[in-house]
mmCIF file with all atom_site columns, C-alpha atoms and ligand atoms in Angstrom:
data_model
loop_
_atom_site.group_PDB
_atom_site.id
_atom_site.type_symbol
_atom_site.label_atom_id
_atom_site.label_alt_id
_atom_site.label_comp_id
_atom_site.label_asym_id
_atom_site.label_entity_id
_atom_site.label_seq_id
_atom_site.pdbx_PDB_ins_code
_atom_site.Cartn_x
_atom_site.Cartn_y
_atom_site.Cartn_z
_atom_site.occupancy
_atom_site.B_iso_or_equiv
_atom_site.pdbx_formal_charge
_atom_site.auth_seq_id
_atom_site.auth_comp_id
_atom_site.auth_asym_id
_atom_site.auth_atom_id
_atom_site.pdbx_PDB_model_num
ATOM   1   C  CA  . MET F 1 1   ? 8.857   1.759   15.602  1.00 0.00 ? 9   MET F CA  1
ATOM   2   C  CA  . SER F 1 2   ? 5.636   3.854   15.346  1.00 0.00 ? 10  SER F CA  1
ATOM   3   C  CA  . MET F 1 3   ? 4.350   7.219   13.467  1.00 0.00 ? 11  MET F CA  1
ATOM   4   C  CA  . THR F 1 4   ? 4.425   10.512  14.855  1.00 0.00 ? 12  THR F CA  1
ATOM   5   C  CA  . SER F 1 5   ? 1.211   12.486  14.826  1.00 0.00 ? 13  SER F CA  1
ATOM   6   C  CA  . ALA F 1 6   ? 2.506   14.894  12.454  1.00 0.00 ? 14  ALA F CA  1
ATOM   7   C  CA  . GLU F 1 7   ? 3.310   12.012  10.094  1.00 0.00 ? 15  GLU F CA  1
ATOM   8   C  CA  . ILE F 1 8   ? -0.251  10.867  10.406  1.00 0.00 ? 16  ILE F CA  1
ATOM   9   C  CA  . GLU F 1 9   ? -1.683  14.133  9.921   1.00 0.00 ? 17  GLU F CA  1
ATOM   10  C  CA  . THR F 1 10  ? 0.599   14.346  6.545   1.00 0.00 ? 18  THR F CA  1
ATOM   11  C  CA  . LEU F 1 11  ? -0.508  11.000  5.325   1.00 0.00 ? 19  LEU F CA  1
ATOM   12  C  CA  . ARG F 1 12  ? -4.388  12.014  6.117   1.00 0.00 ? 20  ARG F CA  1
ATOM   13  C  CA  . ALA F 1 13  ? -3.852  15.034  3.910   1.00 0.00 ? 21  ALA F CA  1
ATOM   14  C  CA  . SER F 1 14  ? -2.041  13.157  1.428   1.00 0.00 ? 22  SER F CA  1
ATOM   15  C  CA  . LEU F 1 15  ? -4.694  10.221  1.007   1.00 0.00 ? 23  LEU F CA  1
ATOM   16  C  CA  . ARG F 1 16  ? -7.404  12.874  0.447   1.00 0.00 ? 24  ARG F CA  1
ATOM   17  C  CA  . ARG F 1 17  ? -5.353  14.259  -2.474  1.00 0.00 ? 25  ARG F CA  1
ATOM   18  C  CA  . CYS F 1 18  ? -4.939  10.650  -3.718  1.00 0.00 ? 26  CYS F CA  1
ATOM   19  C  CA  . ILE F 1 19  ? -8.841  10.097  -3.494  1.00 0.00 ? 27  ILE F CA  1
ATOM   20  C  CA  . ARG F 1 20  ? -9.180  13.478  -5.688  1.00 0.00 ? 28  ARG F CA  1
ATOM   21  C  CA  . ARG F 1 21  ? -7.103  11.864  -8.409  1.00 0.00 ? 29  ARG F CA  1
ATOM   22  C  CA  . LYS F 1 22  ? -8.007  8.184   -7.713  1.00 0.00 ? 30  LYS F CA  1
ATOM   23  C  CA  . ILE F 1 23  ? -8.063  7.124   -11.317 1.00 0.00 ? 31  ILE F CA  1
ATOM   24  C  CA  . GLU F 1 24  ? -4.950  8.436   -12.277 1.00 0.00 ? 32  GLU F CA  1
ATOM   25  C  CA  . VAL F 1 25  ? -3.155  7.124   -9.039  1.00 0.00 ? 33  VAL F CA  1
ATOM   26  C  CA  . THR F 1 26  ? -4.602  3.832   -9.703  1.00 0.00 ? 34  THR F CA  1
ATOM   27  C  CA  . ASP F 1 27  ? -3.606  3.572   -13.273 1.00 0.00 ? 35  ASP F CA  1
ATOM   28  C  CA  . ILE F 1 28  ? -0.171  4.585   -12.857 1.00 0.00 ? 36  ILE F CA  1
ATOM   29  C  CA  . PHE F 1 29  ? 0.123   2.270   -9.828  1.00 0.00 ? 37  PHE F CA  1
ATOM   30  C  CA  . TYR F 1 30  ? -0.758  -0.775  -11.777 1.00 0.00 ? 38  TYR F CA  1
ATOM   31  C  CA  . ASP F 1 31  ? 1.368   0.207   -14.620 1.00 0.00 ? 39  ASP F CA  1
ATOM   32  C  CA  . THR F 1 32  ? 4.398   0.619   -12.426 1.00 0.00 ? 40  THR F CA  1
ATOM   33  C  CA  . LEU F 1 33  ? 3.897   -2.463  -10.330 1.00 0.00 ? 41  LEU F CA  1
ATOM   34  C  CA  . PHE F 1 34  ? 3.427   -4.728  -13.418 1.00 0.00 ? 42  PHE F CA  1
ATOM   35  C  CA  . GLU F 1 35  ? 6.539   -3.253  -14.902 1.00 0.00 ? 43  GLU F CA  1
ATOM   36  C  CA  . ILE F 1 36  ? 8.616   -3.546  -11.578 1.00 0.00 ? 44  ILE F CA  1
ATOM   37  C  CA  . ALA F 1 37  ? 6.981   -7.161  -10.804 1.00 0.00 ? 45  ALA F CA  1
ATOM   38  C  CA  . PRO F 1 38  ? 5.240   -8.704  -13.974 1.00 0.00 ? 46  PRO F CA  1
ATOM   39  C  CA  . GLU F 1 39  ? 4.773   -11.887 -11.916 1.00 0.00 ? 47  GLU F CA  1
ATOM   40  C  CA  . THR F 1 40  ? 1.921   -10.167 -9.877  1.00 0.00 ? 48  THR F CA  1
ATOM   41  C  CA  . ARG F 1 41  ? -0.267  -9.325  -12.795 1.00 0.00 ? 49  ARG F CA  1
ATOM   42  C  CA  . PRO F 1 42  ? -2.196  -12.709 -12.638 1.00 0.00 ? 50  PRO F CA  1
ATOM   43  C  CA  . LEU F 1 43  ? -3.168  -11.926 -9.057  1.00 0.00 ? 51  LEU F CA  1
ATOM   44  C  CA  . PHE F 1 44  ? -5.343  -9.084  -10.127 1.00 0.00 ? 52  PHE F CA  1
ATOM   45  C  CA  . GLY F 1 45  ? -8.514  -9.363  -12.181 1.00 0.00 ? 53  GLY F CA  1
ATOM   46  C  CA  . SER F 1 46  ? -8.498  -7.899  -15.761 1.00 0.00 ? 54  SER F CA  1
ATOM   47  C  CA  . ASP F 1 47  ? -10.621 -4.990  -15.065 1.00 0.00 ? 55  ASP F CA  1
ATOM   48  C  CA  . ILE F 1 48  ? -7.836  -2.755  -13.644 1.00 0.00 ? 56  ILE F CA  1
ATOM   49  C  CA  . VAL F 1 49  ? -9.959  0.454   -13.764 1.00 0.00 ? 57  VAL F CA  1
ATOM   50  C  CA  . GLY F 1 50  ? -12.509 -1.343  -11.524 1.00 0.00 ? 58  GLY F CA  1
ATOM   51  C  CA  . GLN F 1 51  ? -9.612  -1.778  -9.164  1.00 0.00 ? 59  GLN F CA  1
ATOM   52  C  CA  . THR F 1 52  ? -9.664  1.848   -8.011  1.00 0.00 ? 60  THR F CA  1
ATOM   53  C  CA  . GLU F 1 53  ? -11.951 1.693   -5.032  1.00 0.00 ? 61  GLU F CA  1
ATOM   54  C  CA  . LYS F 1 54  ? -9.798  -1.414  -3.615  1.00 0.00 ? 62  LYS F CA  1
ATOM   55  C  CA  . THR F 1 55  ? -6.645  0.738   -4.319  1.00 0.00 ? 63  THR F CA  1
ATOM   56  C  CA  . MET F 1 56  ? -8.070  3.485   -2.326  1.00 0.00 ? 64  MET F CA  1
ATOM   57  C  CA  . LEU F 1 57  ? -9.357  1.121   0.237   1.00 0.00 ? 65  LEU F CA  1
ATOM   58  C  CA  . ALA F 1 58  ? -5.661  -0.349  0.754   1.00 0.00 ? 66  ALA F CA  1
ATOM   59  C  CA  . LEU F 1 59  ? -4.192  3.182   1.176   1.00 0.00 ? 67  LEU F CA  1
ATOM   60  C  CA  . GLY F 1 60  ? -6.869  3.981   3.527   1.00 0.00 ? 68  GLY F CA  1
ATOM   61  C  CA  . ALA F 1 61  ? -6.338  0.773   5.299   1.00 0.00 ? 69  ALA F CA  1
ATOM   62  C  CA  . ILE F 1 62  ? -2.508  2.078   5.799   1.00 0.00 ? 70  ILE F CA  1
ATOM   63  C  CA  . VAL F 1 63  ? -3.648  5.404   7.091   1.00 0.00 ? 71  VAL F CA  1
ATOM   64  C  CA  . SER F 1 64  ? -6.473  4.428   9.378   1.00 0.00 ? 72  SER F CA  1
ATOM   65  C  CA  . GLN F 1 65  ? -4.731  1.420   10.959  1.00 0.00 ? 73  GLN F CA  1
ATOM   66  C  CA  . ILE F 1 66  ? -0.889  2.829   11.288  1.00 0.00 ? 74  ILE F CA  1
ATOM   67  C  CA  . HIS F 1 67  ? -1.432  5.158   14.289  1.00 0.00 ? 75  HIS F CA  1
ATOM   68  C  CA  . ASP F 1 68  ? -1.931  2.208   16.739  1.00 0.00 ? 76  ASP F CA  1
ATOM   69  C  CA  . ILE F 1 69  ? -0.649  -0.775  14.850  1.00 0.00 ? 77  ILE F CA  1
ATOM   70  C  CA  . ASP F 1 70  ? -0.740  -2.745  17.962  1.00 0.00 ? 78  ASP F CA  1
ATOM   71  C  CA  . ALA F 1 71  ? -4.663  -2.108  18.734  1.00 0.00 ? 79  ALA F CA  1
ATOM   72  C  CA  . PHE F 1 72  ? -5.292  -3.129  14.961  1.00 0.00 ? 80  PHE F CA  1
ATOM   73  C  CA  . GLY F 1 73  ? -3.117  -6.108  15.095  1.00 0.00 ? 81  GLY F CA  1
ATOM   74  C  CA  . PRO F 1 74  ? -5.949  -8.743  14.869  1.00 0.00 ? 82  PRO F CA  1
ATOM   75  C  CA  . LEU F 1 75  ? -7.374  -6.894  11.750  1.00 0.00 ? 83  LEU F CA  1
ATOM   76  C  CA  . VAL F 1 76  ? -3.968  -6.255  10.181  1.00 0.00 ? 84  VAL F CA  1
ATOM   77  C  CA  . SER F 1 77  ? -3.391  -10.354 10.468  1.00 0.00 ? 85  SER F CA  1
ATOM   78  C  CA  . ASP F 1 78  ? -6.775  -11.033 9.044   1.00 0.00 ? 86  ASP F CA  1
ATOM   79  C  CA  . LEU F 1 79  ? -5.946  -8.804  5.935   1.00 0.00 ? 87  LEU F CA  1
ATOM   80  C  CA  . ALA F 1 80  ? -2.524  -10.385 5.623   1.00 0.00 ? 88  ALA F CA  1
ATOM   81  C  CA  . ARG F 1 81  ? -4.014  -13.879 5.809   1.00 0.00 ? 89  ARG F CA  1
ATOM   82  C  CA  . ARG F 1 82  ? -6.571  -12.965 2.968   1.00 0.00 ? 90  ARG F CA  1
ATOM   83  C  CA  . HIS F 1 83  ? -3.555  -11.748 0.882   1.00 0.00 ? 91  HIS F CA  1
ATOM   84  C  CA  . ILE F 1 84  ? -2.149  -15.462 1.130   1.00 0.00 ? 92  ILE F CA  1
ATOM   85  C  CA  . ASP F 1 85  ? -5.449  -16.632 -0.622  1.00 0.00 ? 93  ASP F CA  1
ATOM   86  C  CA  . TYR F 1 86  ? -5.093  -13.814 -3.357  1.00 0.00 ? 94  TYR F CA  1
ATOM   87  C  CA  . GLY F 1 87  ? -1.680  -15.473 -4.011  1.00 0.00 ? 95  GLY F CA  1
ATOM   88  C  CA  . VAL F 1 88  ? 0.505   -12.826 -2.706  1.00 0.00 ? 96  VAL F CA  1
ATOM   89  C  CA  . LYS F 1 89  ? 3.990   -14.051 -1.516  1.00 0.00 ? 97  LYS F CA  1
ATOM   90  C  CA  . ALA F 1 90  ? 6.369   -12.163 1.057   1.00 0.00 ? 98  ALA F CA  1
ATOM   91  C  CA  . GLU F 1 91  ? 8.764   -10.843 -1.515  1.00 0.00 ? 99  GLU F CA  1
ATOM   92  C  CA  . HIS F 1 92  ? 5.759   -8.988  -3.233  1.00 0.00 ? 100 HIS F CA  1
ATOM   93  C  CA  . TYR F 1 93  ? 5.315   -6.343  -0.447  1.00 0.00 ? 101 TYR F CA  1
ATOM   94  C  CA  . GLU F 1 94  ? 8.847   -4.846  -1.378  1.00 0.00 ? 102 GLU F CA  1
ATOM   95  C  CA  . HIS F 1 95  ? 7.550   -4.214  -4.868  1.00 0.00 ? 103 HIS F CA  1
ATOM   96  C  CA  . VAL F 1 96  ? 4.298   -2.957  -4.105  1.00 0.00 ? 104 VAL F CA  1
ATOM   97  C  CA  . GLY F 1 97  ? 6.013   -0.603  -1.827  1.00 0.00 ? 105 GLY F CA  1
ATOM   98  C  CA  . ALA F 1 98  ? 8.187   0.692   -4.492  1.00 0.00 ? 106 ALA F CA  1
ATOM   99  C  CA  . ALA F 1 99  ? 5.437   0.916   -6.936  1.00 0.00 ? 107 ALA F CA  1
ATOM   100 C  CA  . LEU F 1 100 ? 3.338   3.005   -4.609  1.00 0.00 ? 108 LEU F CA  1
ATOM   101 C  CA  . LEU F 1 101 ? 6.285   5.563   -3.708  1.00 0.00 ? 109 LEU F CA  1
ATOM   102 C  CA  . LYS F 1 102 ? 6.949   5.920   -7.561  1.00 0.00 ? 110 LYS F CA  1
ATOM   103 C  CA  . THR F 1 103 ? 3.332   6.491   -8.393  1.00 0.00 ? 111 THR F CA  1
ATOM   104 C  CA  . LEU F 1 104 ? 2.855   9.123   -5.809  1.00 0.00 ? 112 LEU F CA  1
ATOM   105 C  CA  . ASN F 1 105 ? 5.843   11.049  -6.960  1.00 0.00 ? 113 ASN F CA  1
ATOM   106 C  CA  . ALA F 1 106 ? 5.016   10.610  -10.593 1.00 0.00 ? 114 ALA F CA  1
ATOM   107 C  CA  . VAL F 1 107 ? 1.215   11.902  -9.987  1.00 0.00 ? 115 VAL F CA  1
ATOM   108 C  CA  . PHE F 1 108 ? 2.033   14.760  -7.595  1.00 0.00 ? 116 PHE F CA  1
ATOM   109 C  CA  . GLY F 1 109 ? 5.493   15.572  -8.651  1.00 0.00 ? 117 GLY F CA  1
ATOM   110 C  CA  . GLU F 1 110 ? 6.512   18.839  -7.051  1.00 0.00 ? 118 GLU F CA  1
ATOM   111 C  CA  . GLU F 1 111 ? 3.613   18.844  -4.712  1.00 0.00 ? 119 GLU F CA  1
ATOM   112 C  CA  . PHE F 1 112 ? 4.777   15.592  -3.234  1.00 0.00 ? 120 PHE F CA  1
ATOM   113 C  CA  . SER F 1 113 ? 6.984   16.977  -0.364  1.00 0.00 ? 121 SER F CA  1
ATOM   114 C  CA  . PRO F 1 114 ? 9.885   15.151  1.173   1.00 0.00 ? 122 PRO F CA  1
ATOM   115 C  CA  . GLU F 1 115 ? 7.786   14.980  4.269   1.00 0.00 ? 123 GLU F CA  1
ATOM   116 C  CA  . GLU F 1 116 ? 4.969   13.075  2.558   1.00 0.00 ? 124 GLU F CA  1
ATOM   117 C  CA  . ASP F 1 117 ? 7.440   10.783  0.759   1.00 0.00 ? 125 ASP F CA  1
ATOM   118 C  CA  . ALA F 1 118 ? 9.141   9.836   4.346   1.00 0.00 ? 126 ALA F CA  1
ATOM   119 C  CA  . ALA F 1 119 ? 5.603   9.289   5.895   1.00 0.00 ? 127 ALA F CA  1
ATOM   120 C  CA  . TRP F 1 120 ? 4.235   7.211   3.232   1.00 0.00 ? 128 TRP F CA  1
ATOM   121 C  CA  . ARG F 1 121 ? 7.613   5.090   3.288   1.00 0.00 ? 129 ARG F CA  1
ATOM   122 C  CA  . ALA F 1 122 ? 7.550   4.571   6.976   1.00 0.00 ? 130 ALA F CA  1
ATOM   123 C  CA  . ALA F 1 123 ? 3.876   3.545   6.979   1.00 0.00 ? 131 ALA F CA  1
ATOM   124 C  CA  . TYR F 1 124 ? 4.132   1.142   4.223   1.00 0.00 ? 132 TYR F CA  1
ATOM   125 C  CA  . ASP F 1 125 ? 7.112   -0.364  5.561   1.00 0.00 ? 133 ASP F CA  1
ATOM   126 C  CA  . LEU F 1 126 ? 5.612   -0.821  9.193   1.00 0.00 ? 134 LEU F CA  1
ATOM   127 C  CA  . MET F 1 127 ? 2.222   -2.122  7.654   1.00 0.00 ? 135 MET F CA  1
ATOM   128 C  CA  . ALA F 1 128 ? 3.966   -4.555  5.383   1.00 0.00 ? 136 ALA F CA  1
ATOM   129 C  CA  . ALA F 1 129 ? 6.462   -5.717  8.087   1.00 0.00 ? 137 ALA F CA  1
ATOM   130 C  CA  . VAL F 1 130 ? 3.430   -6.353  10.483  1.00 0.00 ? 138 VAL F CA  1
ATOM   131 C  CA  . MET F 1 131 ? 1.654   -8.064  7.584   1.00 0.00 ? 139 MET F CA  1
ATOM   132 C  CA  . ILE F 1 132 ? 4.463   -10.375 6.579   1.00 0.00 ? 140 ILE F CA  1
ATOM   133 C  CA  . ALA F 1 133 ? 5.469   -11.191 10.270  1.00 0.00 ? 141 ALA F CA  1
ATOM   134 C  CA  . SER F 1 134 ? 1.627   -12.364 10.788  1.00 0.00 ? 142 SER F CA  1
ATOM   135 C  CA  . ALA F 1 135 ? 1.011   -14.130 7.401   1.00 0.00 ? 143 ALA F CA  1
ATOM   136 C  CA  . TYR F 1 136 ? 4.502   -15.683 6.697   1.00 0.00 ? 144 TYR F CA  1
ATOM   137 C  CA  . PRO F 1 137 ? 5.867   -16.561 10.123  1.00 0.00 ? 145 PRO F CA  1
ATOM   138 C  CA  . ARG F 1 138 ? 8.333   -18.985 8.994   1.00 0.00 ? 146 ARG F CA  1
ATOM   139 C  CA  . GLN F 1 139 ? 9.852   -16.566 6.415   1.00 0.00 ? 147 GLN F CA  1
ATOM   140 C  CA  . PRO F 1 140 ? 12.733  -14.257 7.465   1.00 0.00 ? 148 PRO F CA  1
ATOM   141 C  CA  . VAL F 1 141 ? 11.663  -10.369 7.317   1.00 0.00 ? 149 VAL F CA  1
ATOM   142 C  CA  . SER F 1 142 ? 14.238  -8.731  4.882   1.00 0.00 ? 150 SER F CA  1
ATOM   143 C  CA  . ALA F 1 143 ? 12.795  -5.110  5.313   1.00 0.00 ? 151 ALA F CA  1
HETATM 144 C  C1  . LIG R 2 .   ? 0.708   -2.726  3.245   1.00 0.00 ? 21  LIG R C1  1
HETATM 145 C  C2  . LIG R 2 .   ? 0.518   -3.685  2.365   1.00 0.00 ? 21  LIG R C2  1
HETATM 146 C  C3  . LIG R 2 .   ? -0.828  -3.942  1.830   1.00 0.00 ? 21  LIG R C3  1
HETATM 147 C  C4  . LIG R 2 .   ? -2.241  -3.473  2.159   1.00 0.00 ? 21  LIG R C4  1
HETATM 148 C  C5  . LIG R 2 .   ? -2.586  -2.384  3.371   1.00 0.00 ? 21  LIG R C5  1
HETATM 149 C  C6  . LIG R 2 .   ? -3.262  -4.091  1.425   1.00 0.00 ? 21  LIG R C6  1
HETATM 150 C  C7  . LIG R 2 .   ? -4.640  -3.893  1.412   1.00 0.00 ? 21  LIG R C7  1
HETATM 151 C  C8  . LIG R 2 .   ? -5.563  -4.392  0.807   1.00 0.00 ? 21  LIG R C8  1
HETATM 152 C  C9  . LIG R 2 .   ? -7.080  -4.343  0.880   1.00 0.00 ? 21  LIG R C9  1
HETATM 153 C  C10 . LIG R 2 .   ? -7.738  -3.591  1.839   1.00 0.00 ? 21  LIG R C10 1
HETATM 154 C  C11 . LIG R 2 .   ? -7.539  -5.087  -0.128  1.00 0.00 ? 21  LIG R C11 1
HETATM 155 C  C12 . LIG R 2 .   ? -9.103  -5.280  -0.205  1.00 0.00 ? 21  LIG R C12 1
HETATM 156 C  C13 . LIG R 2 .   ? -9.490  -6.768  -0.029  1.00 0.00 ? 21  LIG R C13 1
HETATM 157 C  C14 . LIG R 2 .   ? -9.296  -7.129  1.568   1.00 0.00 ? 21  LIG R C14 1
HETATM 158 O  O1  . LIG R 2 .   ? -9.468  -6.398  2.281   1.00 0.00 ? 21  LIG R O1  1
HETATM 159 O  O2  . LIG R 2 .   ? -9.208  -8.206  1.690   1.00 0.00 ? 21  LIG R O2  1
HETATM 160 C  C15 . LIG R 2 .   ? -6.560  -5.698  -0.822  1.00 0.00 ? 21  LIG R C15 1
HETATM 161 C  C16 . LIG R 2 .   ? -6.632  -6.474  -1.944  1.00 0.00 ? 21  LIG R C16 1
HETATM 162 C  C17 . LIG R 2 .   ? -5.735  -7.054  -2.590  1.00 0.00 ? 21  LIG R C17 1
HETATM 163 N  N1  . LIG R 2 .   ? -4.346  -6.984  -2.672  1.00 0.00 ? 21  LIG R N1  1
HETATM 164 FE FE1 . LIG R 2 .   ? -3.534  -5.869  -1.025  1.00 0.00 ? 21  LIG R FE1 1
HETATM 165 N  N2  . LIG R 2 .   ? -2.542  -4.623  0.243   1.00 0.00 ? 21  LIG R N2  1
HETATM 166 C  C18 . LIG R 2 .   ? -1.165  -4.751  0.551   1.00 0.00 ? 21  LIG R C18 1
HETATM 167 C  C19 . LIG R 2 .   ? -0.058  -5.349  -0.150  1.00 0.00 ? 21  LIG R C19 1
HETATM 168 C  C20 . LIG R 2 .   ? -0.403  -5.979  -1.174  1.00 0.00 ? 21  LIG R C20 1
HETATM 169 C  C21 . LIG R 2 .   ? 0.771   -6.815  -1.972  1.00 0.00 ? 21  LIG R C21 1
HETATM 170 C  C22 . LIG R 2 .   ? 2.258   -6.553  -1.530  1.00 0.00 ? 21  LIG R C22 1
HETATM 171 C  C23 . LIG R 2 .   ? 0.128   -7.433  -2.938  1.00 0.00 ? 21  LIG R C23 1
HETATM 172 C  C24 . LIG R 2 .   ? 0.990   -8.243  -4.124  1.00 0.00 ? 21  LIG R C24 1
HETATM 173 C  C25 . LIG R 2 .   ? 0.678   -8.041  -5.341  1.00 0.00 ? 21  LIG R C25 1
HETATM 174 C  C26 . LIG R 2 .   ? -1.437  -7.320  -2.937  1.00 0.00 ? 21  LIG R C26 1
HETATM 175 C  C27 . LIG R 2 .   ? -2.291  -7.800  -3.533  1.00 0.00 ? 21  LIG R C27 1
HETATM 176 C  C28 . LIG R 2 .   ? -3.751  -7.644  -3.308  1.00 0.00 ? 21  LIG R C28 1
HETATM 177 C  C29 . LIG R 2 .   ? -4.748  -8.487  -4.407  1.00 0.00 ? 21  LIG R C29 1
HETATM 178 C  C30 . LIG R 2 .   ? -4.230  -9.300  -5.440  1.00 0.00 ? 21  LIG R C30 1
HETATM 179 C  C31 . LIG R 2 .   ? -6.042  -8.126  -3.614  1.00 0.00 ? 21  LIG R C31 1
HETATM 180 C  C32 . LIG R 2 .   ? -7.374  -8.489  -4.294  1.00 0.00 ? 21  LIG R C32 1
HETATM 181 C  C33 . LIG R 2 .   ? -7.655  -7.744  -5.523  1.00 0.00 ? 21  LIG R C33 1
HETATM 182 C  C34 . LIG R 2 .   ? -8.966  -8.447  -6.046  1.00 0.00 ? 21  LIG R C34 1
HETATM 183 O  O3  . LIG R 2 .   ? -10.003 -8.486  -5.240  1.00 0.00 ? 21  LIG R O3  1
HETATM 184 O  O4  . LIG R 2 .   ? -9.097  -8.241  -7.308  1.00 0.00 ? 21  LIG R O4  1
HETATM 185 N  N3  . LIG R 2 .   ? -1.566  -6.305  -1.662  1.00 0.00 ? 21  LIG R N3  1
HETATM 186 N  N4  . LIG R 2 .   ? -5.303  -5.451  -0.225  1.00 0.00 ? 21  LIG R N4  1
#
């Protein structure tokens, strides 16, 4: 599975809008994630607002690597392995994806188009599947 160039353009434009509203996106993202999966709270530091740049970096990582996930394979596996050190479990990926989509819909409302929703879902699921497969090889991928 791969992304079309139209989807990638959609993601780039969407990422620029996220960066313009990064504080709000970050706030709502963590509130939503900790509501959906409170067990992930201890993995993050106490300064959630200070987390803004990291959150944007994570979204940027998806957008920049998704157009050629095979070429970026080694970078994506390194990222996935660092996540094991952060205490992340394979099952957390689904919760983070759900929190991300809920957040973008909440922040952008009507402006968030069905195409954007579909492009983020496809990109997140693809990135998460590659990360899970490289970092948790013994675990079945449920997505
Ligand atoms: C497609 C999925 C994901 C992407 C692209 C992603 C990307 C990133 C990036 C770029 C960083 C910055 C540090 C680094 O490069 O090592 C990071 C940090 C982190 N991520 Fe993710 N991530 C993903 C999924 C998750 C999931 C499922 C969790 C589980 C709750 C998670 C928890 C964390 C934590 C705890 C940190 C460290 C935060 C800190 O230093 O305070 N991530 N992530």
